[in-house]
mmCIF file of C-alpha atoms in Angstrom:
data_model
loop_
_atom_site.group_PDB
_atom_site.id
_atom_site.type_symbol
_atom_site.label_atom_id
_atom_site.label_comp_id
_atom_site.label_asym_id
_atom_site.label_seq_id
_atom_site.Cartn_x
_atom_site.Cartn_y
_atom_site.Cartn_z
ATOM 1 C CA MET K 803 0.000 0.000 0.000
ATOM 2 C CA ASN K 804 1.245 3.507 -0.814
ATOM 3 C CA GLN K 805 2.066 5.718 2.149
ATOM 4 C CA ARG K 806 -0.057 8.836 2.669
ATOM 5 C CA PRO K 807 1.684 12.068 3.691
ATOM 6 C CA ALA K 808 0.921 12.993 7.302
ATOM 7 C CA THR K 809 -0.884 16.170 6.214
ATOM 8 C CA LEU K 810 -3.274 14.136 4.066
ATOM 9 C CA GLN K 811 -3.859 11.528 6.761
ATOM 10 C CA ASN K 812 -4.603 14.280 9.288
ATOM 11 C CA PHE K 813 -7.026 15.893 6.857
ATOM 12 C CA ILE K 814 -8.846 12.584 6.286
ATOM 13 C CA ARG K 815 -9.167 12.078 10.041
ATOM 14 C CA ALA K 816 -10.546 15.595 10.533
ATOM 15 C CA ALA K 817 -12.903 15.349 7.554
ATOM 16 C CA ARG K 818 -14.302 12.051 8.783
ATOM 17 C CA ALA K 819 -14.981 13.497 12.249
ATOM 18 C CA ALA K 820 -16.650 16.624 10.861
ATOM 19 C CA TYR K 821 -18.799 14.699 8.390
ATOM 20 C CA ALA K 822 -19.790 12.273 11.161
ATOM 21 C CA GLU K 823 -20.985 15.201 13.271
ATOM 22 C CA PHE K 824 -22.782 17.257 10.635
ATOM 23 C CA ALA K 825 -23.952 14.865 7.887
ATOM 24 C CA THR K 826 -27.210 13.806 9.522
ATOM 25 C CA ASP K 827 -29.161 12.714 6.421
ATOM 26 C CA PRO K 828 -29.205 8.869 6.471
ATOM 27 C CA ARG K 829 -28.281 8.826 2.773
ATOM 28 C CA SER K 830 -25.260 11.010 3.487
ATOM 29 C CA GLN K 831 -24.259 8.820 6.405
ATOM 30 C CA ARG K 832 -24.332 5.671 4.253
ATOM 31 C CA SER K 833 -22.377 7.356 1.470
ATOM 32 C CA ILE K 834 -19.780 8.861 3.806
ATOM 33 C CA GLU K 835 -19.264 5.534 5.563
ATOM 34 C CA ARG K 836 -18.573 3.836 2.210
ATOM 35 C CA ILE K 837 -16.186 6.606 1.133
ATOM 36 C CA PHE K 838 -14.091 6.644 4.290
ATOM 37 C CA HIS K 839 -14.078 2.854 4.510
ATOM 38 C CA ALA K 840 -12.663 2.781 0.957
ATOM 39 C CA MET K 841 -9.931 5.202 2.090
ATOM 40 C CA GLU K 842 -8.986 2.820 4.878
ATOM 41 C CA GLU K 843 -8.786 -0.092 2.438
ATOM 42 C CA ARG K 844 -6.136 1.419 0.194
ATOM 43 C CA CYS K 845 -4.249 4.529 -0.834
ATOM 44 C CA GLY K 846 -3.971 5.760 -4.403
ATOM 45 C CA GLU K 847 -0.938 7.311 -6.071
ATOM 46 C CA ILE K 848 0.194 10.610 -4.547
ATOM 47 C CA ARG K 849 0.679 13.227 -7.259
ATOM 48 C CA THR K 850 3.117 16.135 -7.041
ATOM 49 C CA GLU K 851 1.416 18.505 -9.499
ATOM 50 C CA ARG K 852 0.684 21.946 -8.011
ATOM 51 C CA ASN K 853 -1.450 24.695 -9.513
ATOM 52 C CA LYS K 854 -2.854 27.888 -8.027
ATOM 53 C CA LEU K 855 -5.608 30.073 -9.458
ATOM 54 C CA PRO K 856 -6.433 33.758 -8.898
ATOM 55 C CA VAL K 857 -9.305 32.758 -6.581
ATOM 56 C CA CYS K 858 -6.790 31.215 -4.167
ATOM 57 C CA ALA K 859 -6.058 34.747 -2.947
ATOM 58 C CA HIS K 860 -9.426 34.451 -1.140
ATOM 59 C CA LEU K 861 -8.407 31.392 0.885
ATOM 60 C CA PRO K 862 -7.295 33.340 3.989
ATOM 61 C CA ALA K 863 -10.613 35.199 4.117
ATOM 62 C CA ALA K 864 -12.538 31.967 3.561
ATOM 63 C CA MET K 865 -10.861 30.490 6.634
ATOM 64 C CA ARG K 866 -11.956 33.375 8.904
ATOM 65 C CA PRO K 867 -13.666 33.709 11.278
ATOM 66 C CA GLU K 868 -12.936 30.343 12.823
ATOM 67 C CA PRO K 869 -15.949 28.045 13.196
ATOM 68 C CA LYS K 870 -17.243 27.654 16.748
ATOM 69 C CA GLN K 871 -17.429 23.852 16.530
ATOM 70 C CA LYS K 872 -14.209 22.032 17.370
ATOM 71 C CA SER K 873 -14.546 19.477 14.577
ATOM 72 C CA LEU K 874 -14.842 22.270 12.002
ATOM 73 C CA ARG K 875 -11.859 24.128 13.462
ATOM 74 C CA ASP K 876 -9.852 20.909 13.297
ATOM 75 C CA LEU K 877 -10.929 20.416 9.684
ATOM 76 C CA ALA K 878 -10.023 24.005 8.775
ATOM 77 C CA ASP K 879 -6.600 23.609 10.405
ATOM 78 C CA ALA K 880 -5.962 20.286 8.665
ATOM 79 C CA PHE K 881 -7.015 21.749 5.320
ATOM 80 C CA ALA K 882 -4.764 24.793 5.798
ATOM 81 C CA ALA K 883 -1.811 22.471 6.400
ATOM 82 C CA LEU K 884 -2.639 20.344 3.347
ATOM 83 C CA GLU K 885 -3.614 23.091 0.900
ATOM 84 C CA PRO K 886 -0.079 24.030 -0.282
ATOM 85 C CA ALA K 887 0.236 20.514 -1.760
ATOM 86 C CA LEU K 888 -3.028 20.750 -3.739
ATOM 87 C CA SER K 889 -3.706 21.633 -7.347
ATOM 88 C CA TRP K 890 -6.606 23.981 -8.121
ATOM 89 C CA ARG K 891 -8.537 23.885 -11.399
ATOM 90 C CA ARG K 892 -11.336 25.768 -13.084
ATOM 91 C CA ARG K 893 -14.449 23.938 -14.196
ATOM 92 C CA ALA K 894 -13.645 22.992 -17.802
ATOM 93 C CA THR K 895 -17.144 23.280 -19.280
ATOM 94 C CA TYR K 896 -20.236 24.931 -17.880
ATOM 95 C CA ASP K 897 -23.596 26.477 -18.683
ATOM 96 C CA ILE K 898 -22.682 30.110 -19.334
ATOM 97 C CA ALA K 899 -26.316 31.140 -18.968
ATOM 98 C CA THR K 900 -26.401 30.134 -15.298
ATOM 99 C CA ALA K 901 -22.895 31.283 -14.288
ATOM 100 C CA SER K 902 -22.108 34.798 -13.105
ATOM 101 C CA ASP K 903 -19.923 36.972 -15.349
ATOM 102 C CA ASN K 904 -17.094 36.771 -12.815
ATOM 103 C CA PHE K 905 -17.158 32.960 -12.624
ATOM 104 C CA HIS K 906 -14.017 32.229 -14.668
ATOM 105 C CA ASP K 907 -11.543 33.842 -12.270
ATOM 106 C CA GLY K 908 -13.892 33.715 -9.293
ATOM 107 C CA HIS K 909 -13.865 29.973 -8.673
ATOM 108 C CA GLY K 910 -11.599 26.998 -8.186
ATOM 109 C CA ASN K 911 -11.976 23.317 -7.349
ATOM 110 C CA SER K 912 -9.414 20.933 -5.955
ATOM 111 C CA MET K 913 -9.774 17.155 -5.979
ATOM 112 C CA ILE K 914 -8.034 16.082 -2.796
ATOM 113 C CA ILE K 915 -8.709 12.355 -3.208
ATOM 114 C CA GLY K 916 -10.168 11.073 -6.466
ATOM 115 C CA PRO K 917 -9.647 11.110 -10.227
ATOM 116 C CA GLY K 918 -6.712 13.379 -11.026
ATOM 117 C CA GLY K 919 -6.475 14.446 -7.398
ATOM 118 C CA TYR K 920 -3.622 14.813 -4.957
ATOM 119 C CA GLU K 921 -4.314 11.154 -4.160
ATOM 120 C CA ASP K 922 -5.324 9.815 -7.553
ATOM 121 C CA ARG K 923 -7.938 7.039 -7.564
ATOM 122 C CA PRO K 924 -11.132 6.322 -9.552
ATOM 123 C CA ASP K 925 -13.614 5.045 -6.969
ATOM 124 C CA ILE K 926 -14.232 7.992 -4.636
ATOM 125 C CA GLY K 927 -13.940 11.752 -4.618
ATOM 126 C CA LEU K 928 -13.212 14.107 -1.757
ATOM 127 C CA GLY K 929 -12.652 17.675 -2.820
ATOM 128 C CA VAL K 930 -13.220 21.340 -2.128
ATOM 129 C CA SER K 931 -14.693 24.326 -3.955
ATOM 130 C CA LEU K 932 -13.784 27.965 -3.391
ATOM 131 C CA LEU K 933 -15.787 30.919 -4.694
ATOM 132 C CA ALA K 934 -14.769 34.562 -4.487
ATOM 133 C CA PRO K 935 -17.461 36.893 -3.094
ATOM 134 C CA ASN K 936 -20.626 37.284 -5.178
ATOM 135 C CA VAL K 937 -19.942 34.442 -7.626
ATOM 136 C CA ARG K 938 -22.621 32.102 -8.943
ATOM 137 C CA TYR K 939 -21.462 28.570 -9.776
ATOM 138 C CA PRO K 940 -23.397 27.259 -12.802
ATOM 139 C CA ASP K 941 -26.057 24.574 -12.736
ATOM 140 C CA HIS K 942 -24.464 21.158 -13.159
ATOM 141 C CA ASP K 943 -25.101 17.479 -12.481
ATOM 142 C CA HIS K 944 -23.124 14.258 -12.239
ATOM 143 C CA ALA K 945 -23.706 10.550 -11.781
ATOM 144 C CA PRO K 946 -22.058 10.090 -8.363
ATOM 145 C CA GLU K 947 -24.089 10.830 -5.254
ATOM 146 C CA GLU K 948 -22.625 13.715 -3.267
ATOM 147 C CA THR K 949 -22.553 15.035 0.271
ATOM 148 C CA TYR K 950 -21.540 18.628 0.954
ATOM 149 C CA LEU K 951 -20.013 20.034 4.131
ATOM 150 C CA VAL K 952 -20.111 23.831 4.089
ATOM 151 C CA MET K 953 -17.451 25.835 5.918
ATOM 152 C CA THR K 954 -18.714 29.391 5.312
ATOM 153 C CA GLU K 955 -21.953 31.195 4.612
ATOM 154 C CA GLY K 956 -23.310 30.683 1.106
ATOM 155 C CA LEU K 957 -26.384 29.679 -0.885
ATOM 156 C CA PHE K 958 -27.180 26.391 -2.597
ATOM 157 C CA ARG K 959 -29.910 25.087 -4.880
ATOM 158 C CA GLN K 960 -31.113 21.596 -5.780
ATOM 159 C CA GLY K 961 -33.258 20.943 -8.843
ATOM 160 C CA ASP K 962 -35.909 23.637 -9.288
ATOM 161 C CA GLY K 963 -36.032 24.348 -5.564
ATOM 162 C CA ASN K 964 -35.389 27.644 -3.840
ATOM 163 C CA TRP K 965 -31.943 28.799 -2.834
ATOM 164 C CA PHE K 966 -31.121 27.821 0.751
ATOM 165 C CA SER K 967 -28.370 28.561 3.241
ATOM 166 C CA PRO K 968 -26.988 25.497 5.060
ATOM 167 C CA GLY K 969 -24.952 27.756 7.382
ATOM 168 C CA VAL K 970 -21.472 27.054 8.708
ATOM 169 C CA GLY K 971 -21.244 23.305 9.266
ATOM 170 C CA GLY K 972 -24.309 22.688 7.128
ATOM 171 C CA SER K 973 -24.387 19.422 5.224
ATOM 172 C CA PHE K 974 -26.742 18.119 2.564
ATOM 173 C CA TYR K 975 -27.048 15.259 0.110
ATOM 174 C CA ASN K 976 -27.360 15.375 -3.700
ATOM 175 C CA VAL K 977 -28.945 12.345 -5.333
ATOM 176 C CA PRO K 978 -27.281 11.188 -8.572
ATOM 177 C CA MET K 979 -27.928 13.454 -11.584
ATOM 178 C CA ILE K 980 -29.805 16.172 -9.700
ATOM 179 C CA ARG K 981 -29.159 19.650 -11.077
ATOM 180 C CA HIS K 982 -27.537 21.781 -8.410
ATOM 181 C CA ALA K 983 -25.627 25.020 -7.987
ATOM 182 C CA MET K 984 -24.116 27.298 -5.372
ATOM 183 C CA ARG K 985 -23.323 30.978 -4.972
ATOM 184 C CA SER K 986 -21.312 33.038 -2.579
ATOM 185 C CA VAL K 987 -22.543 36.135 -0.818
ATOM 186 C CA ASP K 988 -20.368 39.023 0.405
ATOM 187 C CA ARG K 989 -17.511 36.767 1.522
ATOM 188 C CA PRO K 990 -15.794 33.778 -0.082
ATOM 189 C CA LEU K 991 -17.531 30.411 -0.040
ATOM 190 C CA LEU K 992 -15.587 27.289 0.928
ATOM 191 C CA ALA K 993 -17.288 23.901 0.793
ATOM 192 C CA PHE K 994 -16.106 20.294 0.841
ATOM 193 C CA TRP K 995 -17.851 17.579 -1.167
ATOM 194 C CA ALA K 996 -17.636 13.802 -1.052
ATOM 195 C CA LEU K 997 -18.559 11.603 -4.017
ATOM 196 C CA TRP K 998 -19.237 7.869 -4.104
ATOM 197 C CA MET K 999 -18.242 6.771 -7.614
ATOM 198 C CA ALA K 1000 -17.982 2.985 -7.282
#
């Protein structure tokens, strides 16, 4: 089995604890349990590619103020330690009609564990999205089920439903192929997402 860097192992531990506390939907709980069990089973290849985007300048602001809940503070600290090793990418294709004009330079995604990620593997995805203030991420969908864990204030939408605010520590589940989107308000939006792809 490949050896995980300590920063990645610490992040996984913190992410698992935070998801266990805040992902209360039974569907999320089942999905998260499968994802983290798969992480325990094996480690993928660790990649050394690094890439920063203009939106990364908003990371310090996205990490403040510190969350009140200990598990979220631990997750934020573990992510801050891991982040210099990550590669950030823009969404390659998107529905221009539903994206804000500032979307191109106002967003970034990083696959921490998953296809093309820091730990490259095909069966699961654990990643993060960052939006600059007042950016609307376009409507999109995908086959894997998904559970979000939101670290800052922001708005989300599922299907044709209304926009909603999960709040700091909010978590919600996306069924496979549901159209969904997010948008930041007057501060950056930082949210983790976990995908079951197997």
